Tab-separated table of C-alpha atoms in Angstrom:
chain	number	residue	atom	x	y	z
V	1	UNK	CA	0.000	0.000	0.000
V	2	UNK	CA	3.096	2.493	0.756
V	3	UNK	CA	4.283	1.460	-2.609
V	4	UNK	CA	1.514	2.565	-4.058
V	5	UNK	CA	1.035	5.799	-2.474
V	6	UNK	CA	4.816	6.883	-3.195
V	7	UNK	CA	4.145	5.818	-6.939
V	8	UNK	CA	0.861	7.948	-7.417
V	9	UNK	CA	2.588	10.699	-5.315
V	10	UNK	CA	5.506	10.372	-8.046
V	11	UNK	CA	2.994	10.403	-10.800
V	12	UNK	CA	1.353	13.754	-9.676
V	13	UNK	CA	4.932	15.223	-8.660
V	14	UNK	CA	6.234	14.539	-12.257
V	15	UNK	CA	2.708	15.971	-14.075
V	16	UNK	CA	2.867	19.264	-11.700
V	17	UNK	CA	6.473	20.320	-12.763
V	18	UNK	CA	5.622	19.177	-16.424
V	19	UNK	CA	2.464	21.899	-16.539
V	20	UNK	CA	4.781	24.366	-15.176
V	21	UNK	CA	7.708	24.076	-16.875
V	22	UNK	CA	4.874	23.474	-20.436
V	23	UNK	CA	3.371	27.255	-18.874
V	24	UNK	CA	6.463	28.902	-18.630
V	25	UNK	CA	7.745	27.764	-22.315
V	26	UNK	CA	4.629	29.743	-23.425
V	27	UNK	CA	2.646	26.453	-24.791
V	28	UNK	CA	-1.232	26.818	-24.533
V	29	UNK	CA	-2.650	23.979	-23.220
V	30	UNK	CA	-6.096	24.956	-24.140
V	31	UNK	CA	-6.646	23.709	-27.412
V	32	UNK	CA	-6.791	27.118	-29.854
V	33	UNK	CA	-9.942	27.458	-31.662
V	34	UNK	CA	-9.755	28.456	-35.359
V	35	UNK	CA	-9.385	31.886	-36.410
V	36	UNK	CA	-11.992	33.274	-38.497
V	37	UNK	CA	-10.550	35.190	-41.755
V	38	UNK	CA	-12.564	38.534	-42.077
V	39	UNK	CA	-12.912	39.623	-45.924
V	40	UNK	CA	-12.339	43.160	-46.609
V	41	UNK	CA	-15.575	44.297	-47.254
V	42	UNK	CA	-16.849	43.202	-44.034
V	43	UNK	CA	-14.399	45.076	-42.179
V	44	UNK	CA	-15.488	48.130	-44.815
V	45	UNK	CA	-18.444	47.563	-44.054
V	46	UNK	CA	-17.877	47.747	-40.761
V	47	UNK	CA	-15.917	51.105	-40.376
V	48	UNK	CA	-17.378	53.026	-42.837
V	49	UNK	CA	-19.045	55.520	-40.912
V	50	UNK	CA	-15.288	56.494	-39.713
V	51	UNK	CA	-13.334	56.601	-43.183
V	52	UNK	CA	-12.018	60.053	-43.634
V	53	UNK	CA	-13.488	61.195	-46.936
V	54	UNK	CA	-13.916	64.033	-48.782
V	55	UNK	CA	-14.534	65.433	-52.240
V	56	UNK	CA	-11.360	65.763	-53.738
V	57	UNK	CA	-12.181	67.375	-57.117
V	58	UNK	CA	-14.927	67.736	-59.707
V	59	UNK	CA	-14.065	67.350	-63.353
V	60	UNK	CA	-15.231	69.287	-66.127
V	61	UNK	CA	-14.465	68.733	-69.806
V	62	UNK	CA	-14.014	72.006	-72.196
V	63	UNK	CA	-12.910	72.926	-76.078
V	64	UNK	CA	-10.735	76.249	-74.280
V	65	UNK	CA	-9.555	75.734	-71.015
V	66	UNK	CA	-8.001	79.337	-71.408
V	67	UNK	CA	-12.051	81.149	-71.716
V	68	UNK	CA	-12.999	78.301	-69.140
V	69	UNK	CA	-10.798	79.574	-66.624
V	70	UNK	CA	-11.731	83.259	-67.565
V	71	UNK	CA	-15.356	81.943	-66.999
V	72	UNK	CA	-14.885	79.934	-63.512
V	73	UNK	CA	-12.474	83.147	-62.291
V	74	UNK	CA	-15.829	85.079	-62.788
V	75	UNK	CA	-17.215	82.854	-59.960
V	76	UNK	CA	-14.152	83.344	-57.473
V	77	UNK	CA	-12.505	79.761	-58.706
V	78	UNK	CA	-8.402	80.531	-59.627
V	79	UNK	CA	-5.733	78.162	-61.152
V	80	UNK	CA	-3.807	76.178	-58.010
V	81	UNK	CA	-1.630	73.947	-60.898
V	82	UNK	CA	-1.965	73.357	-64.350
V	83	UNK	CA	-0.489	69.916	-65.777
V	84	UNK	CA	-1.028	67.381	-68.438
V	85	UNK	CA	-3.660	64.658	-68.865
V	86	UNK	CA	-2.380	62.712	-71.557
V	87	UNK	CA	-2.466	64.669	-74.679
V	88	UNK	CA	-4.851	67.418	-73.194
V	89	UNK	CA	-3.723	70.499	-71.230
V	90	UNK	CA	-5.379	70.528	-67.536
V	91	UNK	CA	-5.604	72.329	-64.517
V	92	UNK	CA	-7.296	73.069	-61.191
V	93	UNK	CA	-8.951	75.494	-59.797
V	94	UNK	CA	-9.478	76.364	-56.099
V	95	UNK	CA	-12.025	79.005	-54.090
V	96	UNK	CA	-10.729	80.502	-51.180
V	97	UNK	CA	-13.987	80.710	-49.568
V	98	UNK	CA	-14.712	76.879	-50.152
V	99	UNK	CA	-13.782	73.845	-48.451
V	100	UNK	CA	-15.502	71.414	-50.974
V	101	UNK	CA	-12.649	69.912	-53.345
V	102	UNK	CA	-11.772	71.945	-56.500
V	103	UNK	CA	-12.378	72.239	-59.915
V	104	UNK	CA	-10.692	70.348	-63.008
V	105	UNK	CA	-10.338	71.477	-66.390
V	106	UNK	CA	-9.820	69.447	-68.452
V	107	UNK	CA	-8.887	70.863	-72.623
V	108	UNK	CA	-10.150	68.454	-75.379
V	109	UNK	CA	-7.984	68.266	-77.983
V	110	UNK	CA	-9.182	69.502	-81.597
V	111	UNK	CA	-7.910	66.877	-83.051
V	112	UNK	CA	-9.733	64.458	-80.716
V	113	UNK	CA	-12.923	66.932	-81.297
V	114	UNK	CA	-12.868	66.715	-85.141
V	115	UNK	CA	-14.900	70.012	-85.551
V	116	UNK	CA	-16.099	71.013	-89.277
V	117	UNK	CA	-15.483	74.342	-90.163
V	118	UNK	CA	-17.596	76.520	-88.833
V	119	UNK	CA	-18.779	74.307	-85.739
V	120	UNK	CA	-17.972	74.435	-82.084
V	121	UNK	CA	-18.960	71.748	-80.065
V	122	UNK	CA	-20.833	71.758	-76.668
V	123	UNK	CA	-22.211	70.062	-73.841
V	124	UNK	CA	-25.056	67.912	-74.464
V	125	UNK	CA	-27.493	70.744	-73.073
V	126	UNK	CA	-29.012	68.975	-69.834
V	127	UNK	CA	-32.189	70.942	-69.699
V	128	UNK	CA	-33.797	69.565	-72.834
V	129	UNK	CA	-32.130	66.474	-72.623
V	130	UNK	CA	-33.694	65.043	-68.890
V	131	UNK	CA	-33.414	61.823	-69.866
V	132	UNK	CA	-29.418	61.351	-69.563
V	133	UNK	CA	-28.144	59.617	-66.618
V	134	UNK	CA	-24.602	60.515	-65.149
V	135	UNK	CA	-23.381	63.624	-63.885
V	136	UNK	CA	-25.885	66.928	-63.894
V	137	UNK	CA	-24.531	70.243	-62.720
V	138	UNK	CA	-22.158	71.599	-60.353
V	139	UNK	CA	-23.914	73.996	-57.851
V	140	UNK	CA	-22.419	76.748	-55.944
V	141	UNK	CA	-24.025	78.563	-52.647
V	142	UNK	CA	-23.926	82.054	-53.090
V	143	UNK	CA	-25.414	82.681	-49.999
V	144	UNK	CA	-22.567	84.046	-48.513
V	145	UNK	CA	-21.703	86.085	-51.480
V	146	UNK	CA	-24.884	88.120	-51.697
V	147	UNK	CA	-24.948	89.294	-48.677
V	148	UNK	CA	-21.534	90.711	-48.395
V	149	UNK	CA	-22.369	92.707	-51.608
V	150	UNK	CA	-25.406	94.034	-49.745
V	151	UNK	CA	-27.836	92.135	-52.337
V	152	UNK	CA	-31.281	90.837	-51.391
V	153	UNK	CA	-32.491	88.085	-54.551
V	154	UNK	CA	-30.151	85.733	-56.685
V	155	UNK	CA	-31.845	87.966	-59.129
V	156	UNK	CA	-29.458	91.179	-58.141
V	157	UNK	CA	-26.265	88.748	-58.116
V	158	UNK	CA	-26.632	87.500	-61.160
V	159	UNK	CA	-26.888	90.980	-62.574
V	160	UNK	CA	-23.771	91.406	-61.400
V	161	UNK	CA	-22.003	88.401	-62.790
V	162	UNK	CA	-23.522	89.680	-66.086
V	163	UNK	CA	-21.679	92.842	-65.638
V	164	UNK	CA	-18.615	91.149	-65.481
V	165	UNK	CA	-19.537	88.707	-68.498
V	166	UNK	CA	-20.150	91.878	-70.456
V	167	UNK	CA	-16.972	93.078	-69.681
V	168	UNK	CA	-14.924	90.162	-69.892
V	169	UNK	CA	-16.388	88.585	-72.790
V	170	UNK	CA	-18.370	90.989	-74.266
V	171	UNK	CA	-21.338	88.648	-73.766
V	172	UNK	CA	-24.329	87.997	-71.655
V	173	UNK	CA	-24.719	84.844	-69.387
V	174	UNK	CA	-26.702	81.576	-71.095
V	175	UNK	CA	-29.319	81.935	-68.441
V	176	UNK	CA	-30.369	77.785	-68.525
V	177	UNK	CA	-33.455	78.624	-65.781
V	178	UNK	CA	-34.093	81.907	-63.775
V	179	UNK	CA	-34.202	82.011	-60.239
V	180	UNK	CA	-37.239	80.596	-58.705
V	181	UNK	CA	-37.954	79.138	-54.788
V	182	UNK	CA	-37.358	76.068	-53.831
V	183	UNK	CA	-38.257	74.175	-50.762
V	184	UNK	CA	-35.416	71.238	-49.487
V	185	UNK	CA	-36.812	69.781	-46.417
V	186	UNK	CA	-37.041	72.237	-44.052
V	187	UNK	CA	-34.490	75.035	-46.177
V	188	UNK	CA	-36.067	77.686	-48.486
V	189	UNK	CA	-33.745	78.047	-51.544
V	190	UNK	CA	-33.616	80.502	-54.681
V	191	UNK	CA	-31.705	78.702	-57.223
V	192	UNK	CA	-31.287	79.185	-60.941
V	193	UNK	CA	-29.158	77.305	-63.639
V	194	UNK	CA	-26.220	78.946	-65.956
V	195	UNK	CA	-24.706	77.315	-68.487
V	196	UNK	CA	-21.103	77.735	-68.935
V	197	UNK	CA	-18.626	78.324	-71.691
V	198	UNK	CA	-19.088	75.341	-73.077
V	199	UNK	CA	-22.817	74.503	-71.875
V	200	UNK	CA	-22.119	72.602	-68.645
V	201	UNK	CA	-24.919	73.218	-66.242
V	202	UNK	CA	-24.150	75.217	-63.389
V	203	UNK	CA	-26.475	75.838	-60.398
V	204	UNK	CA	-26.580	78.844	-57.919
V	205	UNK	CA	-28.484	78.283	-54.753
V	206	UNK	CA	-29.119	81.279	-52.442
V	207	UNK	CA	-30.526	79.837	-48.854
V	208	UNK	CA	-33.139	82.405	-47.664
V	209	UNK	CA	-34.889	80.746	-44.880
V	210	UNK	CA	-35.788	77.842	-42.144
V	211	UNK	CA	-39.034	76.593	-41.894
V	212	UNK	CA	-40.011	76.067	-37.951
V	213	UNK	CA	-42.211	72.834	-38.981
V	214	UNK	CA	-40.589	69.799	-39.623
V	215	UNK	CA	-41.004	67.853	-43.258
V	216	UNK	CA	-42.133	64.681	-42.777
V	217	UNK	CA	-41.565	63.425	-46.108
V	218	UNK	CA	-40.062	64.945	-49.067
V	219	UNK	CA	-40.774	62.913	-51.484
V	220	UNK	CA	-45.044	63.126	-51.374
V	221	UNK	CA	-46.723	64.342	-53.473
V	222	UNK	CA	-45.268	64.692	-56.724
V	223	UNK	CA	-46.789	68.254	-58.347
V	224	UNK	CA	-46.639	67.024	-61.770
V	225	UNK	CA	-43.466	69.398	-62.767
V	226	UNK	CA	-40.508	68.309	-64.290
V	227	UNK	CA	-36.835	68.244	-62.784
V	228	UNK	CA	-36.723	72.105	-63.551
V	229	UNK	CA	-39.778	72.608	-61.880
V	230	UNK	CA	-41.822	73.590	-65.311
């Protein structure tokens, strides 16, 4: 019976030291469970409220980048860097006053736009053609702008930019749709449409109020009206 105790005792001396000496050689003796691979878009998917993004640049296409830039300068935007884009000459422009990417030019070659005598190309004009998916308009708030110039309606700034137009161009603005209200939730907007040198649709938004009522939906009902509100 002695025998047996001093064996057992042996046993259980030998299996102690064993786990400790296993422990301290860093092996888990807990057997690991399999790790589960995480693709990509699931861990996209699961930070994308925290990505840091922002607008880095909008692109616009033109036949002179030279009048384009005269044009955009009109609206406060000036050359930062001008470069090359393949075979066409590009550059962008920056506002001081705006935080919301920049502007790229971008010069078709005439080569590449083949035009016969006579013809200069444009933009497929966006307010006849409603149809077109893609890319609409750039818009602009000019909020700010009017009322450091003491103006009271989009109608009075755009006067102004006409002015300059007139002066720089010696012709009018290519008024696309004249200012009219519009109601975004609970925001009360003026906007109006330009079109630009080369007939890109830009839109001027002038914020004039808040509603105190909440919207409940904005989408209900539809009044019939097209995207232009006619």
């Amino acid at each position: 019976m002695e025998t047996m105790l001093r064996r057992c005792w042996g046993i259980l001396h030998i299996f102690f030291f064993g786990v400790i000496f296993l422990t301290c050689k860093g092996f888990n003796l807990v057997p690991a469970q399999p790790r589960r691979k995480v693709s990509s878009s699931a861990r996209l998917a699961a930070t994308s409220d925290k990505i840091p993004l922002f607008l880095h640049h909008t692109a616009i296409k033109t036949r002179n980048i030279t009048i384009a830039i005269q044009f955009y300068g009109m609206l406060g935007f000036e050359p930062s860097v001008k470069f090359r884009a393949g075979p066409a000459r590009a550059a962008w422009l920056e506002h001081s006053s705006s935080s919301g990417g920049r502007l790229e030019l971008i010069e078709v070659p005439s080569y590449m736009l083949n035009e016969p005598e006579g013809m200069k190309r444009r933009a497929f004009d966006l307010v006849q053609r409603q149809e077109l998916l893609g890319h609409n308009h750039l818009a602009l708030d000019v909020t700010s702008s009017i009322q450091s110039l003491g103006l009271e309606s989009l109608s009075e700034w755009i006067d102004s930019l006409n002015q300059q137009s007139l002066a720089n161009f010696g012709k009018t603005l290519r008024i696309a749709v004249e200012p009219r209200q519009q109601l975004i939730g609970r925001e009360v907007y003026e906007l109006a449409f330009l079109y630009d040198a080369d007939g890109a649709l830009v839109e001027l938004l002038h914020k004039q109020k808040d509603l105190p009522q909440d919207v409940s939906s904005g989408w209900e009902p539809w009044d019939g009206r097209d995207f232009l509100g006619q």
